[in-house]
mmCIF file of C-alpha atoms in Angstrom:
data_model
loop_
_atom_site.group_PDB
_atom_site.id
_atom_site.type_symbol
_atom_site.label_atom_id
_atom_site.label_comp_id
_atom_site.label_asym_id
_atom_site.label_seq_id
_atom_site.Cartn_x
_atom_site.Cartn_y
_atom_site.Cartn_z
ATOM 1 C CA MET Q 1 20.486 11.208 48.673
ATOM 2 C CA THR Q 2 22.791 14.087 50.782
ATOM 3 C CA ASP Q 3 22.255 14.471 54.459
ATOM 4 C CA LEU Q 4 19.933 17.177 54.434
ATOM 5 C CA ASP Q 5 17.517 15.438 51.365
ATOM 6 C CA THR Q 6 17.484 13.196 54.375
ATOM 7 C CA PHE Q 7 16.912 15.336 56.801
ATOM 8 C CA ILE Q 8 14.154 16.713 54.620
ATOM 9 C CA THR Q 9 12.506 13.689 54.567
ATOM 10 C CA GLY Q 10 12.581 12.237 57.966
ATOM 11 C CA LEU Q 11 11.434 15.738 59.191
ATOM 12 C CA PRO Q 12 8.080 15.662 60.761
ATOM 13 C CA LYS Q 13 5.279 18.129 59.254
ATOM 14 C CA ALA Q 14 2.730 18.951 58.394
ATOM 15 C CA GLU Q 15 1.019 20.051 55.760
ATOM 16 C CA LEU Q 16 -1.890 22.214 55.292
ATOM 17 C CA HIS Q 17 -2.277 24.182 51.853
ATOM 18 C CA LEU Q 18 -3.157 20.985 49.869
ATOM 19 C CA HIS Q 19 -6.183 20.987 47.051
ATOM 20 C CA ILE Q 20 -7.240 17.515 47.206
ATOM 21 C CA GLU Q 21 -7.716 17.530 42.823
ATOM 22 C CA GLY Q 22 -4.869 19.006 42.672
ATOM 23 C CA SER Q 23 -2.567 15.570 43.673
ATOM 24 C CA LEU Q 24 -5.013 13.913 40.522
ATOM 25 C CA GLU Q 25 -1.477 12.050 38.847
ATOM 26 C CA PRO Q 26 -1.640 12.167 35.258
ATOM 27 C CA GLU Q 27 -1.788 7.909 35.591
ATOM 28 C CA LEU Q 28 -4.216 8.043 37.695
ATOM 29 C CA MET Q 29 -6.684 10.296 35.640
ATOM 30 C CA PHE Q 30 -6.320 8.204 32.767
ATOM 31 C CA ALA Q 31 -6.777 5.080 34.888
ATOM 32 C CA LEU Q 32 -9.664 6.662 36.042
ATOM 33 C CA ALA Q 33 -11.146 7.924 32.970
ATOM 34 C CA GLU Q 34 -10.544 4.472 31.285
ATOM 35 C CA ARG Q 35 -13.055 3.479 35.008
ATOM 36 C CA ASN Q 36 -15.786 5.551 34.173
ATOM 37 C CA GLY Q 37 -16.165 5.915 30.265
ATOM 38 C CA ILE Q 38 -14.956 9.757 30.148
ATOM 39 C CA GLU Q 39 -12.771 11.170 27.077
ATOM 40 C CA ILE Q 40 -10.317 13.545 27.986
ATOM 41 C CA PRO Q 41 -8.421 16.026 25.661
ATOM 42 C CA TYR Q 42 -4.933 14.525 25.967
ATOM 43 C CA ALA Q 43 -3.530 10.692 24.240
ATOM 44 C CA SER Q 44 -0.716 10.214 26.608
ATOM 45 C CA VAL Q 45 0.559 10.692 30.244
ATOM 46 C CA GLU Q 46 3.297 12.447 28.388
ATOM 47 C CA GLU Q 47 0.817 14.901 27.146
ATOM 48 C CA VAL Q 48 -0.845 16.561 30.119
ATOM 49 C CA ARG Q 49 2.516 16.738 31.699
ATOM 50 C CA ALA Q 50 3.182 18.853 28.694
ATOM 51 C CA ALA Q 51 0.895 20.492 29.461
ATOM 52 C CA TYR Q 52 1.120 21.427 32.402
ATOM 53 C CA ALA Q 53 2.651 24.709 30.944
ATOM 54 C CA PHE Q 54 0.810 27.745 32.663
ATOM 55 C CA SER Q 55 2.288 31.819 31.947
ATOM 56 C CA ASN Q 56 -0.368 32.572 35.221
ATOM 57 C CA LEU Q 57 -3.466 30.791 38.011
ATOM 58 C CA GLN Q 58 -6.279 30.951 35.120
ATOM 59 C CA ASP Q 59 -4.122 28.656 32.228
ATOM 60 C CA PHE Q 60 -3.913 26.207 35.784
ATOM 61 C CA LEU Q 61 -7.169 26.427 36.705
ATOM 62 C CA ASP Q 62 -8.355 25.945 32.928
ATOM 63 C CA ILE Q 63 -6.579 22.045 33.005
ATOM 64 C CA TYR Q 64 -6.989 21.815 36.636
ATOM 65 C CA TYR Q 65 -11.127 21.613 36.287
ATOM 66 C CA ALA Q 66 -10.496 19.716 33.231
ATOM 67 C CA GLY Q 67 -9.040 16.997 34.917
ATOM 68 C CA ALA Q 68 -11.474 16.839 37.962
ATOM 69 C CA ALA Q 69 -14.002 15.855 35.340
ATOM 70 C CA VAL Q 70 -12.642 12.307 35.607
ATOM 71 C CA LEU Q 71 -13.610 11.674 39.148
ATOM 72 C CA GLN Q 72 -17.999 10.615 39.054
ATOM 73 C CA THR Q 73 -17.806 7.858 42.145
ATOM 74 C CA ARG Q 74 -17.203 8.526 45.209
ATOM 75 C CA GLN Q 75 -14.236 5.174 44.832
ATOM 76 C CA ASP Q 76 -12.552 7.646 43.131
ATOM 77 C CA PHE Q 77 -12.192 10.311 45.875
ATOM 78 C CA HIS Q 78 -11.035 7.789 48.104
ATOM 79 C CA ASP Q 79 -8.757 6.276 45.498
ATOM 80 C CA LEU Q 80 -7.236 10.024 44.627
ATOM 81 C CA ALA Q 81 -7.195 11.021 48.418
ATOM 82 C CA VAL Q 82 -4.905 7.692 49.452
ATOM 83 C CA ALA Q 83 -2.526 8.095 46.486
ATOM 84 C CA TYR Q 84 -1.925 11.374 48.367
ATOM 85 C CA PHE Q 85 -1.483 10.114 51.883
ATOM 86 C CA ALA Q 86 0.557 7.652 50.615
ATOM 87 C CA ARG Q 87 3.016 9.932 48.686
ATOM 88 C CA ALA Q 88 2.733 12.941 52.249
ATOM 89 C CA ALA Q 89 3.566 9.425 54.519
ATOM 90 C CA ALA Q 90 6.503 9.114 52.628
ATOM 91 C CA ASP Q 91 7.730 12.258 52.716
ATOM 92 C CA GLY Q 92 7.664 12.643 56.898
ATOM 93 C CA VAL Q 93 3.783 14.342 56.814
ATOM 94 C CA THR Q 94 1.892 13.257 59.933
ATOM 95 C CA HIS Q 95 -1.178 15.197 59.926
ATOM 96 C CA ALA Q 96 -2.580 16.941 56.433
ATOM 97 C CA GLU Q 97 -5.277 19.705 56.272
ATOM 98 C CA LEU Q 98 -7.512 18.882 53.201
ATOM 99 C CA MET Q 99 -8.796 21.548 51.245
ATOM 100 C CA PHE Q 100 -11.597 19.994 48.574
ATOM 101 C CA ASP Q 101 -13.695 22.150 45.964
ATOM 102 C CA PRO Q 102 -16.799 20.362 46.308
ATOM 103 C CA GLN Q 103 -18.304 22.527 43.457
ATOM 104 C CA THR Q 104 -16.016 21.655 40.812
ATOM 105 C CA HIS Q 105 -17.894 18.412 41.127
ATOM 106 C CA THR Q 106 -21.575 19.050 42.822
ATOM 107 C CA ASP Q 107 -22.271 21.672 39.271
ATOM 108 C CA ARG Q 108 -21.416 19.045 37.384
ATOM 109 C CA GLY Q 109 -24.230 16.420 39.147
ATOM 110 C CA ILE Q 110 -21.969 14.668 41.463
ATOM 111 C CA ALA Q 111 -23.274 14.227 44.841
ATOM 112 C CA PHE Q 112 -21.806 15.783 47.806
ATOM 113 C CA ALA Q 113 -21.831 12.785 49.423
ATOM 114 C CA GLU Q 114 -19.887 11.095 46.667
ATOM 115 C CA VAL Q 115 -17.128 13.441 47.665
ATOM 116 C CA ILE Q 116 -16.962 13.826 50.830
ATOM 117 C CA GLU Q 117 -17.616 9.832 51.705
ATOM 118 C CA GLY Q 118 -14.746 9.199 49.602
ATOM 119 C CA LEU Q 119 -12.149 11.950 50.996
ATOM 120 C CA LEU Q 120 -13.700 9.867 54.136
ATOM 121 C CA SER Q 121 -12.666 7.118 54.459
ATOM 122 C CA ALA Q 122 -9.685 7.270 52.708
ATOM 123 C CA MET Q 123 -8.100 10.218 55.930
ATOM 124 C CA ALA Q 124 -9.581 6.880 58.268
ATOM 125 C CA GLU Q 125 -7.340 4.703 55.832
ATOM 126 C CA ALA Q 126 -4.111 7.296 56.333
ATOM 127 C CA GLN Q 127 -4.691 7.236 59.750
ATOM 128 C CA ALA Q 128 -5.147 3.341 60.143
ATOM 129 C CA ARG Q 129 -1.855 3.127 57.849
ATOM 130 C CA HIS Q 130 0.459 5.441 58.395
ATOM 131 C CA GLY Q 131 -0.567 7.111 61.489
ATOM 132 C CA LEU Q 132 -1.365 10.166 59.616
ATOM 133 C CA THR Q 133 -3.809 12.524 61.018
ATOM 134 C CA SER Q 134 -5.843 15.175 59.155
ATOM 135 C CA ARG Q 135 -9.245 17.298 58.474
ATOM 136 C CA LEU Q 136 -10.973 18.644 55.965
ATOM 137 C CA ILE Q 137 -11.448 22.293 54.503
ATOM 138 C CA LEU Q 138 -14.264 22.936 52.444
ATOM 139 C CA CYS Q 139 -13.156 25.786 49.712
ATOM 140 C CA PHE Q 140 -15.837 28.130 48.187
ATOM 141 C CA LEU Q 141 -15.460 29.057 44.555
ATOM 142 C CA ARG Q 142 -13.905 32.510 43.987
ATOM 143 C CA HIS Q 143 -15.569 33.239 40.329
ATOM 144 C CA LEU Q 144 -18.748 31.452 41.079
ATOM 145 C CA SER Q 145 -21.311 33.878 43.210
ATOM 146 C CA GLU Q 146 -21.192 34.016 47.333
ATOM 147 C CA GLU Q 147 -25.596 32.168 46.654
ATOM 148 C CA ALA Q 148 -23.612 29.560 45.163
ATOM 149 C CA ALA Q 149 -21.281 29.330 48.785
ATOM 150 C CA PHE Q 150 -24.019 29.290 50.791
ATOM 151 C CA ALA Q 151 -25.609 26.794 48.620
ATOM 152 C CA THR Q 152 -22.718 24.571 49.016
ATOM 153 C CA LEU Q 153 -23.163 25.046 52.471
ATOM 154 C CA VAL Q 154 -25.914 23.865 52.722
ATOM 155 C CA GLU Q 155 -25.687 21.125 50.817
ATOM 156 C CA ALA Q 156 -22.676 20.429 53.035
ATOM 157 C CA GLU Q 157 -25.048 20.027 56.913
ATOM 158 C CA PRO Q 158 -25.107 16.974 57.409
ATOM 159 C CA TRP Q 159 -20.967 16.356 57.387
ATOM 160 C CA LEU Q 160 -19.867 19.486 59.274
ATOM 161 C CA ASP Q 161 -19.501 17.417 62.008
ATOM 162 C CA ARG Q 162 -15.938 16.137 59.866
ATOM 163 C CA ILE Q 163 -15.220 19.582 58.488
ATOM 164 C CA THR Q 164 -13.083 21.448 60.746
ATOM 165 C CA ALA Q 165 -13.299 24.812 58.289
ATOM 166 C CA VAL Q 166 -13.830 26.811 55.103
ATOM 167 C CA GLY Q 167 -11.838 28.479 52.431
ATOM 168 C CA LEU Q 168 -12.081 30.131 49.323
ATOM 169 C CA ASP Q 169 -9.776 29.115 46.520
ATOM 170 C CA SER Q 170 -9.819 29.497 42.797
ATOM 171 C CA SER Q 171 -9.136 33.053 40.438
ATOM 172 C CA GLU Q 172 -8.239 35.913 43.232
ATOM 173 C CA VAL Q 173 -8.116 38.975 40.967
ATOM 174 C CA GLY Q 174 -11.136 40.533 40.393
ATOM 175 C CA HIS Q 175 -12.797 38.199 43.721
ATOM 176 C CA PRO Q 176 -11.521 40.127 47.062
ATOM 177 C CA PRO Q 177 -12.530 38.601 49.972
ATOM 178 C CA ALA Q 178 -15.029 40.771 51.229
ATOM 179 C CA LYS Q 179 -17.289 39.618 48.086
ATOM 180 C CA PHE Q 180 -18.008 36.124 50.947
ATOM 181 C CA ALA Q 181 -17.534 38.249 54.134
ATOM 182 C CA ARG Q 182 -21.178 37.156 55.027
ATOM 183 C CA VAL Q 183 -21.049 33.549 54.198
ATOM 184 C CA PHE Q 184 -18.275 33.314 56.101
ATOM 185 C CA ALA Q 185 -19.738 34.758 59.078
ATOM 186 C CA ALA Q 186 -22.420 32.410 58.171
ATOM 187 C CA ALA Q 187 -19.717 29.032 58.518
ATOM 188 C CA ARG Q 188 -18.218 30.880 61.439
ATOM 189 C CA SER Q 189 -21.447 30.728 63.523
ATOM 190 C CA LYS Q 190 -21.738 26.909 62.693
ATOM 191 C CA GLY Q 191 -18.353 26.602 64.927
ATOM 192 C CA LEU Q 192 -15.737 26.695 62.009
ATOM 193 C CA LYS Q 193 -12.594 27.661 61.372
ATOM 194 C CA ILE Q 194 -12.016 29.882 58.475
ATOM 195 C CA THR Q 195 -8.770 30.416 56.210
ATOM 196 C CA LEU Q 196 -8.319 32.189 52.400
ATOM 197 C CA HIS Q 197 -6.097 32.516 49.950
ATOM 198 C CA ALA Q 198 -5.229 36.095 49.702
ATOM 199 C CA GLY Q 199 -2.564 37.731 48.498
ATOM 200 C CA GLU Q 200 -0.559 35.316 45.917
ATOM 201 C CA GLU Q 201 -2.082 36.758 42.448
ATOM 202 C CA GLY Q 202 -4.096 39.701 44.175
ATOM 203 C CA PRO Q 203 -2.971 43.069 46.187
ATOM 204 C CA PRO Q 204 -1.834 43.591 49.505
ATOM 205 C CA ALA Q 205 -5.249 44.608 50.292
ATOM 206 C CA TYR Q 206 -7.312 41.325 50.062
ATOM 207 C CA VAL Q 207 -4.778 40.485 52.971
ATOM 208 C CA TYR Q 208 -6.386 42.898 54.717
ATOM 209 C CA GLU Q 209 -9.530 42.120 53.716
ATOM 210 C CA ALA Q 210 -9.796 38.391 54.516
ATOM 211 C CA LEU Q 211 -8.070 40.377 58.159
ATOM 212 C CA ASP Q 212 -10.051 42.832 59.294
ATOM 213 C CA LEU Q 213 -13.811 41.969 57.470
ATOM 214 C CA ILE Q 214 -13.555 38.190 57.601
ATOM 215 C CA ALA Q 215 -11.456 37.321 59.950
ATOM 216 C CA ALA Q 216 -9.468 34.292 59.087
ATOM 217 C CA ASP Q 217 -7.803 32.440 61.510
ATOM 218 C CA ARG Q 218 -4.997 31.946 58.505
ATOM 219 C CA ILE Q 219 -3.860 32.543 55.400
ATOM 220 C CA ASP Q 220 -3.515 30.960 52.251
ATOM 221 C CA HIS Q 221 0.111 32.466 50.305
ATOM 222 C CA GLY Q 222 0.464 35.147 51.375
ATOM 223 C CA ASN Q 223 3.291 36.490 49.834
ATOM 224 C CA ARG Q 224 2.090 40.162 48.467
ATOM 225 C CA ALA Q 225 2.106 41.276 51.938
ATOM 226 C CA MET Q 226 5.542 41.347 51.588
ATOM 227 C CA GLU Q 227 4.881 44.389 50.338
ATOM 228 C CA GLU Q 228 3.987 46.350 52.868
ATOM 229 C CA PRO Q 229 5.596 46.151 56.144
ATOM 230 C CA ALA Q 230 2.898 47.824 57.994
ATOM 231 C CA LEU Q 231 1.231 44.430 57.301
ATOM 232 C CA VAL Q 232 4.453 41.978 57.774
ATOM 233 C CA GLU Q 233 4.541 43.170 61.369
ATOM 234 C CA ARG Q 234 0.698 42.835 61.652
ATOM 235 C CA LEU Q 235 0.982 39.454 60.561
ATOM 236 C CA ARG Q 236 3.977 39.233 62.928
ATOM 237 C CA ARG Q 237 2.251 40.208 66.009
ATOM 238 C CA ASP Q 238 -0.693 38.037 65.507
ATOM 239 C CA GLU Q 239 0.874 35.281 64.887
ATOM 240 C CA MET Q 240 -1.256 34.499 61.900
ATOM 241 C CA THR Q 241 -0.456 31.304 59.967
ATOM 242 C CA LEU Q 242 0.798 31.709 56.183
ATOM 243 C CA THR Q 243 0.497 28.588 54.056
ATOM 244 C CA VAL Q 244 3.412 29.427 51.665
ATOM 245 C CA CYS Q 245 3.723 27.158 48.433
ATOM 246 C CA PRO Q 246 6.825 28.107 46.844
ATOM 247 C CA LEU Q 247 6.876 25.292 43.784
ATOM 248 C CA SER Q 248 2.814 26.719 43.533
ATOM 249 C CA ASN Q 249 4.879 30.198 43.130
ATOM 250 C CA LEU Q 250 7.098 29.028 40.749
ATOM 251 C CA LYS Q 251 5.014 27.338 38.579
ATOM 252 C CA LEU Q 252 2.502 30.157 38.043
ATOM 253 C CA CYS Q 253 4.993 32.858 37.842
ATOM 254 C CA VAL Q 254 4.317 34.845 41.619
ATOM 255 C CA VAL Q 255 7.834 34.321 41.033
ATOM 256 C CA GLU Q 256 10.762 34.072 38.496
ATOM 257 C CA ASP Q 257 12.602 31.782 40.698
ATOM 258 C CA LEU Q 258 12.533 30.015 43.885
ATOM 259 C CA ALA Q 259 15.971 32.430 44.281
ATOM 260 C CA ASP Q 260 13.979 35.361 44.149
ATOM 261 C CA HIS Q 261 11.384 33.723 46.886
ATOM 262 C CA PRO Q 262 10.608 35.770 50.060
ATOM 263 C CA ILE Q 263 10.389 32.163 52.557
ATOM 264 C CA ASP Q 264 13.911 33.580 53.880
ATOM 265 C CA ALA Q 265 12.514 36.907 54.171
ATOM 266 C CA MET Q 266 9.037 36.268 55.594
ATOM 267 C CA LEU Q 267 11.743 33.750 58.026
ATOM 268 C CA ALA Q 268 13.584 36.627 58.936
ATOM 269 C CA ALA Q 269 10.211 39.176 59.734
ATOM 270 C CA GLY Q 270 9.777 36.986 62.578
ATOM 271 C CA LEU Q 271 6.520 34.904 60.446
ATOM 272 C CA LYS Q 272 4.828 32.224 60.813
ATOM 273 C CA ALA Q 273 5.092 30.411 57.313
ATOM 274 C CA THR Q 274 4.874 27.786 56.629
ATOM 275 C CA LEU Q 275 6.106 24.941 53.154
ATOM 276 C CA ASN Q 276 2.815 23.582 50.817
ATOM 277 C CA SER Q 277 2.670 21.805 47.905
ATOM 278 C CA ASP Q 278 -0.604 23.140 46.758
ATOM 279 C CA ASP Q 279 -1.183 21.182 43.398
ATOM 280 C CA PRO Q 280 1.727 18.965 43.600
ATOM 281 C CA ALA Q 281 0.814 16.882 40.438
ATOM 282 C CA TYR Q 282 0.776 19.647 38.525
ATOM 283 C CA PHE Q 283 2.917 21.906 40.184
ATOM 284 C CA GLY Q 284 6.049 19.348 39.263
ATOM 285 C CA GLY Q 285 6.406 18.412 43.459
ATOM 286 C CA TYR Q 286 5.320 17.255 47.071
ATOM 287 C CA VAL Q 287 6.020 18.751 50.060
ATOM 288 C CA ALA Q 288 9.456 17.397 51.002
ATOM 289 C CA ASP Q 289 10.569 18.586 47.490
ATOM 290 C CA ASN Q 290 8.727 22.052 48.226
ATOM 291 C CA TYR Q 291 10.903 22.369 51.050
ATOM 292 C CA ARG Q 292 14.262 20.653 49.873
ATOM 293 C CA ALA Q 293 13.919 23.482 46.494
ATOM 294 C CA VAL Q 294 13.968 26.322 49.270
ATOM 295 C CA ALA Q 295 16.630 25.085 51.346
ATOM 296 C CA GLN Q 296 19.111 25.122 48.266
ATOM 297 C CA ALA Q 297 17.676 28.349 46.559
ATOM 298 C CA ARG Q 298 17.363 30.570 49.710
ATOM 299 C CA GLY Q 299 20.080 28.251 51.410
ATOM 300 C CA LEU Q 300 17.584 27.578 53.846
ATOM 301 C CA SER Q 301 19.309 25.969 57.714
ATOM 302 C CA ARG Q 302 18.186 23.115 59.429
ATOM 303 C CA ASP Q 303 17.195 24.765 61.902
ATOM 304 C CA ASP Q 304 15.389 27.159 59.726
ATOM 305 C CA LEU Q 305 13.812 24.060 58.062
ATOM 306 C CA ALA Q 306 12.785 23.080 61.982
ATOM 307 C CA ILE Q 307 11.136 26.282 62.749
ATOM 308 C CA LEU Q 308 8.540 26.064 58.724
ATOM 309 C CA ALA Q 309 7.599 21.994 60.447
ATOM 310 C CA ARG Q 310 7.523 23.303 63.472
ATOM 311 C CA ASN Q 311 4.676 26.340 62.298
ATOM 312 C CA SER Q 312 3.244 23.991 60.747
ATOM 313 C CA PHE Q 313 2.076 22.183 63.531
ATOM 314 C CA THR Q 314 1.120 25.103 65.757
ATOM 315 C CA GLY Q 315 -0.787 26.593 62.911
ATOM 316 C CA SER Q 316 -2.916 23.359 62.436
ATOM 317 C CA PHE Q 317 -6.488 23.117 63.224
ATOM 318 C CA LEU Q 318 -5.886 20.756 65.616
ATOM 319 C CA SER Q 319 -6.121 20.448 69.266
ATOM 320 C CA ARG Q 320 -3.908 21.684 71.311
ATOM 321 C CA GLU Q 321 -3.470 18.484 72.838
ATOM 322 C CA GLU Q 322 -2.438 16.665 69.811
ATOM 323 C CA ILE Q 323 -0.106 19.660 68.361
ATOM 324 C CA ASP Q 324 1.823 19.239 71.948
ATOM 325 C CA ALA Q 325 1.717 15.751 70.967
ATOM 326 C CA LYS Q 326 2.653 16.160 67.134
ATOM 327 C CA LEU Q 327 5.604 18.773 68.586
ATOM 328 C CA THR Q 328 7.394 15.858 71.113
ATOM 329 C CA ASP Q 329 7.821 13.843 67.918
ATOM 330 C CA LEU Q 330 9.626 16.766 66.262
ATOM 331 C CA ASP Q 331 11.869 17.312 69.531
ATOM 332 C CA ALA Q 332 12.145 13.745 69.415
ATOM 333 C CA TYR Q 333 13.297 13.598 65.098
ATOM 334 C CA LEU Q 334 15.753 17.097 65.869
ATOM 335 C CA ALA Q 335 17.540 15.645 69.480
ATOM 336 C CA SER Q 336 18.369 12.628 67.258
ATOM 337 C CA SER Q 337 19.285 13.971 63.662
#
């Protein structure tokens, strides 16, 4: 391991864009399938990994939803999140904001309580075992209707005090943020923060909608905002956090090569970019892998990496006091490295 590798692993950081269902490693997929008596269309772990050759977002989503079928009980969701937290802690993550897709599960007959109670118990365990704080982001599936999103928001009512934000994920093209303007307004009226995927495969116009129609607190991905200088300047001026996911961008062909990734251009433009793993089991790496990959491909310095880590805390949904405590730990690490 190089000095830079060691620096990245130890660098205190937050992960703000992580789909917990996307951390389902093939080994756990097989174990849960056996435990729950679920048939999956793969004969081996190797066959699953071979299927992870996507040409676009929809190719990925097809296998993602198939894999989620093995998640049946709150113990399954607990075990899934516990496995993620162990990997995150080993990567220097001290705070994580987990996105989860309840509709992926409730639409196949799994009770909302099974999903969220399993995640909440794993979050408590992560705090006790690793000192790792976490928050929950309930995501609506954008290929479904706004009415279905409203129904999910109603279903979440008993747990809203333990949900920090709502998000929007799944197939982006053809499903603009405007489609969900009313449900996001309802969520905001309940005190929830808003973050949504925009400008991954969708056009810069989707980023504008996220800002103007939804009043998003954070933008997930946002790569295509770089196509419009006026939008870049607005994001810079507003200090809008972007949750960038380089290995995801590579795997889903958003960029052809990490040598073409815009992360350093984002930093040079003064954007508040962060690095995240998105769906790490499917995209070939957890958060430290993303730091290493772009550091090598784009020649990022330790100072650049420290800025990305700092952005991850200041862009989180933690309180000001909690953010300050995280930054104190980060500064102590930087002073000793």
